[in-house]
Amino acid sequence: MQPYLELASPTITIPLSAGKLYRAAPANLLVTSESEAMASSMAYIAACAAALATLVVALLRWAYRWSHPKCRGRLPPGSMGVPLLGETMQFFAPNPSCDVSPFVKERVRRYGSIFKTSVVGRQVVVSADPDMNYFVFQQEGKLFESWYPDTFTEIFGRDNVGSLHGFMYKYLKTLVLRLYGQENLKAVLLAETDAACRRSLASWAAQPSVELKEGLSTMIFDLTAKKLIGYEPSKSSESLRKNFVAFIRGLISFPVNIPGTAYHECMEGRKKAMKVLRGMMKERMADPERRCDDFFDHVIQELRREKPLLTETIALDLMFVLLFASFETTALALTLGVKLLTENPKVVDALREEHDAIAKNRKDPDAPVTWAEYRSMTFTNQVIMEMVRLANIVPGIFRKALQDVEIKGYTIPAGWGVMVCPPAVHLNPDIYEDPLAFNPWRWQGKPEITGGTKHFMAFGGGLRFCVGTDLSRVLMATFIHTLVTKYSWRTVKGGNIVRTPGLSFPDGFHIQLFPRN
């Protein structure tokens, strides 16, 4: 039987092989199915297009809200940058000079001395205006409070002294001043800093060269860590020093916590340093008969009170911050200071004139520096002021608005950060003539600065003026005294600087010391 096609309605029979018949759908049903499939596809495409359009509109609205934040008044001019990232990349861009960072300089030129931006995910108003800076510092606890970006808080600890307010901050400040206040400086620390400077410089003079930043960091860390935690270089606490080196390298870096980044290394350094401190605390807490030999022992005593104001977390974060702040900032300022002295021999001559006169007035020229001698170092104090003005170790001081604040015709919304920018003030040609020049004589005849002012804030300002200021000045003065009276020096290599935005010496600063005739 031959295959055949039967074209009869209502079905089509298609014999394809012997004994097998297949029933095909009617032609009108095929057309209907194709139409339904096409309609379904079109509906799916339309739904996807609608969803995509909704997403695009939502993203555009979000991006618009990011770049145009809500404000009840008039926000300062500026740019919020790319959503989420803001202008973080520009903020951390390297700056190989002592000048104001390009990030601030370009925006001040474009927008004025007060501008808005976004850094590490936070909305911030940056101030290069001396009057606004002073106002912000004076309104601590009223309109503003101390605040730092989350990345800084992660590094320093959630309960670090910079994040505490009111009574607790004042209590901790009083506690720290037992160690760093003028009474203890006169009685103990002046002699100890003088001896440390003499030992270190004598040791360096016996070497072909010394990397000054590393040498100063070690010297000051050994000195201050002994007072803080009973540190001895030859004992197990040496690991703490190494962890702080790792911590410092990533302190002011791009906040990406991924293995291999400086920030990750910094966080790992913090973990290890805190582990050492916790071990020390546990050991001391278990020994109620232990004598008070250092500052940590006094902190432990506070924790043992019946109703202590401190918690263990606050105590550990306090010790961590003090160990860092006590040595790194002063070491950086002194390293840059010696570099500036090397480039300005007239300043060295003037320093030698002052310090040789001090030594000649002693019965024993090699006797330690006395408090009266330290207070008589007028030109040295001018040199130190000029060093820290140009060093600008702290590129920004952060506060947070507690409510909407009206100032200079602008509104700072509640919750926004404020970054006071000391370099923009210290290097302002309207305030300091030829601001990049190292000129200690510019301070001649001016009253001694004992707190932050509108035009000088190297040590902070307001209620949070740095409690270690007097110790830093004593350290710098005693180091300069021994350096210029006992030695001459020359640069071996390095000395170039980079700010990202914190100051660093990527190639170090190597010098060779010679006994002075």
Coordinates of C-alpha atoms in Angstrom, one line a residue:
M1 CA 0.0 0.0 0.0
Q2 CA 1.5 3.3 -1.1
P3 CA 1.9 6.2 1.4
Y4 CA -0.7 8.8 0.9
L5 CA -1.8 12.2 2.1
E6 CA -5.5 12.7 3.0
L7 CA -6.4 16.4 2.8
A8 CA -9.8 15.9 4.3
S9 CA -11.2 18.2 6.9
P10 CA -11.3 18.3 9.9
T11 CA -8.0 16.3 10.3
I12 CA -5.0 15.7 8.2
T13 CA -3.7 12.1 8.2
I14 CA -0.1 11.7 7.2
P15 CA 1.0 8.1 6.9
L16 CA 4.8 8.2 7.2
S17 CA 5.6 4.5 7.4
A18 CA 3.7 1.2 7.1
G19 CA 1.3 0.6 9.8
K20 CA 1.8 4.0 11.5
L21 CA -0.5 7.0 11.2
Y22 CA 0.1 10.4 12.9
R23 CA -2.6 13.0 13.5
A24 CA -1.5 16.6 12.9
A25 CA -3.2 19.6 14.5
P26 CA -5.5 21.6 12.4
A27 CA -3.9 24.5 10.5
N28 CA -5.9 27.1 12.3
L29 CA -4.7 25.7 15.7
L30 CA -1.0 26.0 14.5
V31 CA -1.6 29.6 13.6
T32 CA -3.2 30.2 17.1
S33 CA -0.3 28.6 18.9
E34 CA 2.3 30.6 17.0
S35 CA 0.3 33.8 17.8
E36 CA 0.2 33.0 21.5
A37 CA 3.9 32.2 21.6
M38 CA 4.7 35.5 19.9
A39 CA 2.4 37.4 22.2
S40 CA 4.0 35.7 25.2
S41 CA 7.5 36.6 24.0
M42 CA 6.4 40.2 23.4
A43 CA 4.9 40.4 26.8
Y44 CA 8.1 39.0 28.4
I45 CA 10.2 41.5 26.4
A46 CA 7.9 44.3 27.5
A47 CA 8.0 43.2 31.1
C48 CA 11.9 43.1 31.0
A49 CA 12.0 46.5 29.3
A50 CA 9.7 47.9 31.9
A51 CA 11.7 46.4 34.7
L52 CA 14.9 47.7 33.1
A53 CA 13.4 51.2 32.6
T54 CA 12.2 51.2 36.3
L55 CA 15.7 50.2 37.4
V56 CA 17.3 52.8 35.2
V57 CA 15.0 55.5 36.6
A58 CA 15.6 54.3 40.1
L59 CA 19.4 54.4 39.6
L60 CA 19.1 57.9 38.0
R61 CA 17.0 59.1 40.9
W62 CA 19.5 57.6 43.3
A63 CA 22.5 59.1 41.5
Y64 CA 20.7 62.5 41.4
R65 CA 20.0 62.3 45.1
W66 CA 23.6 61.4 45.7
S67 CA 24.9 64.3 43.8
H68 CA 22.1 66.7 45.1
P69 CA 21.8 65.8 48.9
K70 CA 18.8 67.1 50.8
C71 CA 19.4 70.2 52.8
R72 CA 17.0 72.6 54.6
G73 CA 19.3 75.5 53.7
R74 CA 22.1 76.1 51.2
L75 CA 24.8 73.5 51.0
P76 CA 28.4 74.6 50.2
P77 CA 29.4 74.2 46.5
G78 CA 31.3 71.1 45.5
S79 CA 30.9 67.6 44.0
M80 CA 29.8 64.4 45.7
G81 CA 31.8 62.4 43.0
V82 CA 30.8 58.9 41.9
P83 CA 27.9 57.3 43.9
L84 CA 29.3 55.3 46.9
L85 CA 32.9 55.9 46.0
G86 CA 32.6 59.6 46.0
E87 CA 35.9 61.4 45.6
T88 CA 37.9 58.9 47.7
M89 CA 40.4 58.1 44.9
Q90 CA 41.2 61.8 44.5
F91 CA 41.5 62.2 48.3
F92 CA 44.1 59.5 48.5
A93 CA 46.1 60.5 45.4
P94 CA 49.8 60.9 46.2
N95 CA 51.3 64.4 46.6
P96 CA 55.1 64.5 46.5
S97 CA 55.6 67.9 48.1
C98 CA 55.0 69.9 51.3
D99 CA 52.3 71.9 49.5
V100 CA 48.5 71.5 50.1
S101 CA 47.2 68.3 48.5
P102 CA 45.9 68.7 44.9
F103 CA 42.6 67.4 46.1
V104 CA 42.1 70.4 48.4
K105 CA 44.0 72.9 46.4
E106 CA 41.9 72.4 43.2
R107 CA 38.6 72.5 45.0
V108 CA 39.5 75.6 47.0
R109 CA 40.3 77.3 43.7
R110 CA 37.1 76.1 42.1
Y111 CA 34.6 76.3 44.9
G112 CA 36.2 78.5 47.6
S113 CA 37.5 77.7 51.1
I114 CA 34.4 75.7 52.1
F115 CA 33.2 72.9 49.9
K116 CA 31.3 69.6 50.0
T117 CA 32.5 66.2 49.0
S118 CA 32.2 62.5 49.8
V119 CA 35.1 60.5 51.1
V120 CA 35.0 56.7 52.0
G121 CA 31.2 56.7 51.7
R122 CA 30.5 59.7 54.0
Q123 CA 29.2 63.2 53.2
V124 CA 31.7 65.7 54.3
V125 CA 32.1 69.5 54.3
V126 CA 35.8 70.4 54.0
S127 CA 36.9 73.7 55.6
A128 CA 40.1 75.6 54.6
D129 CA 38.6 78.7 56.3
P130 CA 40.4 79.8 59.5
D131 CA 37.2 81.4 61.0
M132 CA 35.1 78.3 60.4
N133 CA 37.8 76.0 61.7
Y134 CA 38.0 78.0 64.9
F135 CA 34.2 78.0 65.2
V136 CA 34.0 74.2 64.8
F137 CA 36.6 73.7 67.5
Q138 CA 34.9 76.1 69.9
Q139 CA 31.6 74.4 69.5
E140 CA 32.8 71.0 70.5
G141 CA 30.0 69.2 72.5
K142 CA 27.4 71.8 71.4
L143 CA 27.0 71.9 67.7
F144 CA 29.8 69.4 66.8
E145 CA 31.4 66.3 68.2
S146 CA 34.6 64.5 67.5
W147 CA 34.1 62.0 64.6
Y148 CA 36.2 60.1 62.2
P149 CA 35.3 58.0 59.1
D150 CA 34.4 54.3 59.7
T151 CA 37.8 53.2 58.3
F152 CA 39.7 55.2 60.9
T153 CA 37.4 54.0 63.7
E154 CA 38.0 50.4 62.6
I155 CA 41.8 51.0 62.9
F156 CA 41.8 52.9 66.2
G157 CA 38.9 50.9 67.8
R158 CA 35.3 51.8 68.3
D159 CA 36.0 53.0 71.9
N160 CA 39.1 55.0 71.1
V161 CA 39.6 58.3 72.9
G162 CA 38.8 60.3 69.8
S163 CA 35.3 58.7 69.6
L164 CA 34.4 59.4 73.2
H165 CA 32.6 62.5 74.3
G166 CA 31.7 64.6 77.4
F167 CA 32.7 63.4 80.8
M168 CA 34.4 60.2 79.6
Y169 CA 36.7 62.1 77.3
K170 CA 37.6 64.6 80.1
Y171 CA 38.2 61.7 82.5
L172 CA 40.6 60.0 80.1
K173 CA 42.4 63.2 79.3
T174 CA 43.0 63.9 83.0
L175 CA 44.3 60.3 83.3
V176 CA 46.7 60.7 80.4
L177 CA 48.0 64.1 81.7
R178 CA 49.3 62.3 84.8
L179 CA 51.9 61.0 82.4
Y180 CA 52.3 63.7 79.8
G181 CA 51.5 66.8 81.9
Q182 CA 54.1 69.5 82.7
E183 CA 54.6 68.3 86.3
N184 CA 55.8 64.9 85.2
L185 CA 57.8 66.4 82.3
K186 CA 59.8 68.6 84.7
A187 CA 60.2 65.8 87.3
V188 CA 61.0 62.8 85.1
L189 CA 60.5 62.9 81.3
L190 CA 62.8 65.8 80.4
A191 CA 65.8 64.0 81.9
E192 CA 64.8 60.7 80.3
T193 CA 64.2 62.2 76.8
D194 CA 67.6 64.0 77.0
A195 CA 69.4 60.7 77.9
A196 CA 67.6 58.8 75.1
C197 CA 68.6 61.4 72.5
R198 CA 72.2 61.3 73.7
R199 CA 72.4 57.5 73.6
S200 CA 70.7 57.2 70.1
L201 CA 72.8 59.9 68.5
A202 CA 76.0 58.4 69.9
S203 CA 75.0 55.0 68.5
W204 CA 74.1 56.4 65.1
A205 CA 77.4 58.3 64.9
A206 CA 79.3 54.9 65.2
Q207 CA 77.5 53.6 62.1
P208 CA 78.2 54.4 58.4
S209 CA 74.7 55.9 58.1
V210 CA 71.3 55.7 59.8
E211 CA 67.8 55.8 58.3
L212 CA 66.6 58.7 60.4
K213 CA 62.8 58.0 60.4
E214 CA 63.3 54.4 61.5
G215 CA 66.0 55.5 64.1
L216 CA 63.8 58.2 65.6
S217 CA 60.7 55.9 65.7
T218 CA 62.7 53.3 67.5
M219 CA 64.1 55.8 70.0
I220 CA 60.8 57.4 70.8
F221 CA 58.9 54.1 70.9
D222 CA 61.4 52.6 73.4
L223 CA 61.1 55.7 75.5
T224 CA 57.3 56.2 75.6
A225 CA 56.4 52.5 75.5
K226 CA 58.5 52.0 78.7
K227 CA 56.5 54.7 80.4
L228 CA 53.2 53.3 79.0
I229 CA 53.6 49.5 79.3
G230 CA 57.0 48.9 80.9
Y231 CA 58.5 48.1 77.5
E232 CA 62.1 46.7 77.3
P233 CA 63.6 46.3 73.8
S234 CA 65.3 43.0 74.6
K235 CA 62.1 41.3 75.8
S236 CA 58.9 39.9 74.2
S237 CA 57.4 43.4 73.6
E238 CA 59.6 43.8 70.6
S239 CA 56.9 42.0 68.6
L240 CA 54.6 44.9 69.5
R241 CA 57.0 47.4 67.8
K242 CA 57.0 45.3 64.6
N243 CA 53.2 45.2 64.6
F244 CA 53.0 48.9 64.9
V245 CA 55.3 49.3 61.9
A246 CA 52.8 47.2 59.9
F247 CA 49.9 49.2 61.4
I248 CA 51.4 52.6 60.5
R249 CA 52.1 51.7 56.8
G250 CA 48.4 51.3 56.2
L251 CA 47.0 53.9 58.6
I252 CA 46.1 56.5 56.0
S253 CA 45.6 54.3 52.9
F254 CA 42.7 53.4 50.6
P255 CA 40.2 51.4 52.7
V256 CA 40.1 48.1 50.9
N257 CA 40.5 45.2 53.4
I258 CA 41.9 42.6 50.9
P259 CA 45.1 40.6 51.4
G260 CA 48.0 42.4 49.8
T261 CA 46.6 46.0 50.4
A262 CA 48.2 48.4 52.9
Y263 CA 44.8 48.7 54.7
H264 CA 44.6 44.9 55.2
E265 CA 48.2 44.9 56.5
C266 CA 47.2 47.7 58.9
M267 CA 44.3 45.8 60.2
E268 CA 46.3 42.7 60.7
G269 CA 48.9 44.8 62.6
R270 CA 46.2 46.1 64.9
K271 CA 44.9 42.6 65.6
K272 CA 48.4 41.4 66.6
A273 CA 49.1 44.5 68.7
M274 CA 45.8 44.2 70.5
K275 CA 46.5 40.5 71.2
V276 CA 49.7 41.5 72.9
L277 CA 48.0 44.2 75.0
R278 CA 45.2 41.8 76.0
G279 CA 47.7 39.3 77.2
M280 CA 49.5 42.0 79.2
M281 CA 46.2 43.1 80.7
K282 CA 45.1 39.6 81.7
E283 CA 48.5 39.0 83.3
R284 CA 48.3 42.2 85.3
M285 CA 44.7 41.8 86.3
A286 CA 45.6 38.4 87.8
D287 CA 48.3 39.9 90.0
P288 CA 46.6 42.3 92.6
E289 CA 49.8 42.7 94.4
R290 CA 51.6 44.2 91.4
R291 CA 53.3 47.5 92.0
C292 CA 52.4 50.5 89.8
D293 CA 55.5 50.8 87.6
D294 CA 53.9 52.3 84.4
F295 CA 50.8 54.0 83.0
F296 CA 49.1 50.7 82.2
D297 CA 49.3 49.8 85.9
H298 CA 47.4 52.9 86.7
V299 CA 44.8 52.0 84.1
I300 CA 44.5 48.6 85.7
Q301 CA 43.9 50.2 89.1
E302 CA 41.1 52.2 87.6
L303 CA 39.5 49.0 86.2
R304 CA 39.7 47.4 89.7
R305 CA 37.6 50.1 91.3
E306 CA 34.3 49.0 92.8
K307 CA 32.4 51.0 90.2
P308 CA 35.0 51.7 87.4
L309 CA 34.3 54.3 84.8
L310 CA 36.6 52.4 82.3
T311 CA 35.8 49.2 80.5
E312 CA 38.5 46.8 79.4
T313 CA 37.7 47.7 75.7
I314 CA 38.1 51.4 76.4
A315 CA 41.3 50.8 78.3
L316 CA 42.8 48.6 75.5
D317 CA 41.9 51.1 72.8
L318 CA 43.4 53.9 74.9
M319 CA 46.7 52.1 75.3
F320 CA 46.7 51.3 71.6
V321 CA 46.2 54.9 70.5
L322 CA 48.7 56.3 73.0
L323 CA 51.4 53.9 71.8
F324 CA 50.8 55.0 68.2
A325 CA 50.5 58.7 68.8
S326 CA 53.4 58.9 71.2
F327 CA 56.1 58.1 68.7
E328 CA 55.0 58.1 65.1
T329 CA 53.8 61.7 64.7
T330 CA 56.9 63.2 66.5
A331 CA 59.3 60.9 64.5
L332 CA 57.8 62.1 61.2
A333 CA 58.0 65.8 62.2
L334 CA 61.6 65.5 63.4
T335 CA 62.6 63.6 60.3
L336 CA 61.2 66.3 58.0
G337 CA 62.7 68.9 60.4
V338 CA 66.3 67.5 60.0
K339 CA 65.8 67.4 56.3
L340 CA 64.8 71.1 56.4
L341 CA 67.8 71.9 58.6
T342 CA 70.1 70.2 56.1
E343 CA 68.7 72.4 53.3
N344 CA 69.0 75.6 55.4
P345 CA 72.5 75.9 57.0
K346 CA 71.8 79.4 58.3
V347 CA 69.1 78.0 60.6
V348 CA 71.6 75.4 61.9
D349 CA 74.1 78.2 62.6
A350 CA 71.5 80.1 64.6
L351 CA 70.6 77.0 66.5
R352 CA 74.2 76.3 67.4
E353 CA 74.6 79.9 68.6
E354 CA 71.7 79.4 71.0
H355 CA 72.7 75.9 72.2
D356 CA 76.4 76.5 72.5
A357 CA 75.6 79.5 74.8
I358 CA 73.4 77.2 77.0
A359 CA 76.2 74.6 77.2
K360 CA 78.9 77.2 78.1
N361 CA 76.8 78.5 81.0
R362 CA 76.9 75.1 82.7
K363 CA 79.5 74.1 85.2
D364 CA 79.6 70.8 83.3
P365 CA 79.0 71.3 79.5
D366 CA 77.9 67.7 79.2
A367 CA 75.3 68.0 82.0
P368 CA 71.7 67.1 81.1
V369 CA 69.3 69.8 79.9
T370 CA 67.4 71.4 82.8
W371 CA 63.8 72.8 82.7
A372 CA 65.1 76.3 82.9
E373 CA 67.4 75.7 79.9
Y374 CA 64.6 74.1 77.9
R375 CA 62.4 77.1 78.6
S376 CA 65.2 79.5 77.5
M377 CA 65.4 77.9 74.0
T378 CA 63.6 80.7 72.2
F379 CA 64.9 80.2 68.7
T380 CA 64.6 76.5 69.0
N381 CA 60.9 76.9 69.8
Q382 CA 60.5 79.0 66.6
V383 CA 62.3 76.2 64.7
I384 CA 59.9 73.6 66.1
M385 CA 56.9 75.7 65.3
E386 CA 58.1 76.0 61.7
M387 CA 58.8 72.3 61.4
V388 CA 55.4 71.2 62.5
R389 CA 53.7 73.9 60.4
L390 CA 55.4 72.5 57.3
A391 CA 55.1 68.8 58.3
N392 CA 51.3 68.9 58.6
I393 CA 51.4 65.4 60.1
V394 CA 47.6 65.5 60.5
P395 CA 46.0 66.2 57.1
G396 CA 42.5 66.5 58.5
I397 CA 40.7 66.9 61.8
F398 CA 37.2 65.5 61.7
R399 CA 34.0 66.6 63.5
K400 CA 30.3 65.7 63.0
A401 CA 27.4 68.2 63.0
L402 CA 24.9 67.4 65.8
Q403 CA 22.2 69.5 64.2
D404 CA 21.8 71.7 61.2
V405 CA 24.5 74.4 61.5
E406 CA 24.4 77.8 59.7
I407 CA 27.8 79.3 59.0
K408 CA 29.3 81.6 56.4
G409 CA 26.1 81.6 54.4
Y410 CA 26.0 77.8 54.2
T411 CA 24.1 75.0 56.0
I412 CA 25.9 71.9 57.3
P413 CA 23.1 69.3 57.7
A414 CA 22.9 67.3 60.9
G415 CA 24.9 64.1 60.7
W416 CA 27.3 65.4 58.1
G417 CA 31.1 65.2 58.7
V418 CA 33.3 68.3 58.8
M419 CA 37.0 68.0 57.9
V420 CA 39.1 70.9 59.2
C421 CA 42.1 71.1 56.9
P422 CA 45.2 72.4 58.8
P423 CA 47.6 72.3 55.7
A424 CA 45.3 74.7 53.9
V425 CA 45.7 77.2 56.8
H426 CA 49.4 76.6 57.5
L427 CA 50.2 77.1 53.8
N428 CA 47.9 80.0 53.1
P429 CA 49.9 82.9 51.6
D430 CA 47.5 85.4 53.0
I431 CA 48.5 84.2 56.5
Y432 CA 52.1 83.1 56.1
E433 CA 54.4 85.0 53.6
D434 CA 56.1 82.6 51.2
P435 CA 54.4 79.7 53.1
L436 CA 56.5 76.9 51.6
A437 CA 59.8 78.5 52.8
F438 CA 61.4 77.2 56.0
N439 CA 61.7 80.5 57.9
P440 CA 61.7 80.1 61.7
W441 CA 62.2 83.9 62.1
R442 CA 58.6 84.4 61.0
W443 CA 57.7 83.4 64.6
Q444 CA 60.0 86.0 66.2
G445 CA 58.3 88.3 68.7
K446 CA 55.0 86.3 68.6
P447 CA 53.5 85.0 71.8
E448 CA 54.0 81.3 72.6
I449 CA 51.1 79.2 71.3
T450 CA 49.8 77.0 74.0
G451 CA 46.6 75.9 72.2
G452 CA 45.0 75.8 68.8
T453 CA 44.4 79.2 67.1
K454 CA 42.7 80.3 63.9
H455 CA 46.1 80.3 62.1
F456 CA 47.9 77.4 63.8
M457 CA 46.5 74.0 64.6
A458 CA 49.3 71.5 64.2
F459 CA 48.4 70.1 67.6
G460 CA 44.6 70.3 67.1
G461 CA 42.3 72.8 68.8
G462 CA 39.5 73.4 71.2
L463 CA 38.8 70.9 73.9
R464 CA 40.8 68.2 72.0
F465 CA 44.1 70.0 71.9
C466 CA 46.7 67.2 71.8
V467 CA 47.6 66.1 75.4
G468 CA 51.1 65.0 74.1
T469 CA 52.0 68.5 72.8
D470 CA 54.4 69.3 75.6
L471 CA 56.1 65.9 75.4
S472 CA 56.6 66.3 71.6
R473 CA 58.1 69.7 72.0
V474 CA 60.5 68.5 74.8
L475 CA 61.5 65.5 72.6
M476 CA 62.2 67.8 69.6
A477 CA 64.1 70.4 71.6
T478 CA 66.3 67.9 73.5
F479 CA 67.1 66.1 70.2
I480 CA 68.0 69.3 68.5
H481 CA 70.2 70.3 71.4
T482 CA 72.4 67.2 71.3
L483 CA 72.4 67.1 67.5
V484 CA 73.7 70.7 66.9
T485 CA 76.1 70.8 69.9
K486 CA 77.7 67.4 69.4
Y487 CA 77.4 66.5 65.7
S488 CA 77.5 67.6 62.1
W489 CA 75.8 65.5 59.4
R490 CA 75.3 65.0 55.7
T491 CA 72.6 63.4 53.6
V492 CA 73.5 59.9 52.2
K493 CA 70.4 59.2 50.2
G494 CA 66.6 59.5 50.2
G495 CA 64.7 62.4 51.7
N496 CA 61.9 62.6 49.1
I497 CA 58.4 62.7 50.6
V498 CA 55.0 61.5 49.6
R499 CA 51.6 62.4 51.2
T500 CA 48.7 60.0 50.6
P501 CA 47.5 62.2 52.4
G502 CA 49.7 61.3 55.4
L503 CA 53.4 62.1 55.3
S504 CA 55.8 59.3 54.5
F505 CA 59.4 58.9 53.2
P506 CA 59.2 56.1 50.6
D507 CA 63.0 55.9 50.2
G508 CA 63.8 56.8 53.8
F509 CA 66.1 59.6 54.8
H510 CA 69.6 58.3 55.4
I511 CA 72.2 60.6 57.0
Q512 CA 75.8 60.2 58.3
L513 CA 76.7 61.8 61.6
F514 CA 80.2 63.2 62.5
P515 CA 81.4 64.3 65.9
R516 CA 81.5 68.1 65.9
N517 CA 84.9 69.8 66.6

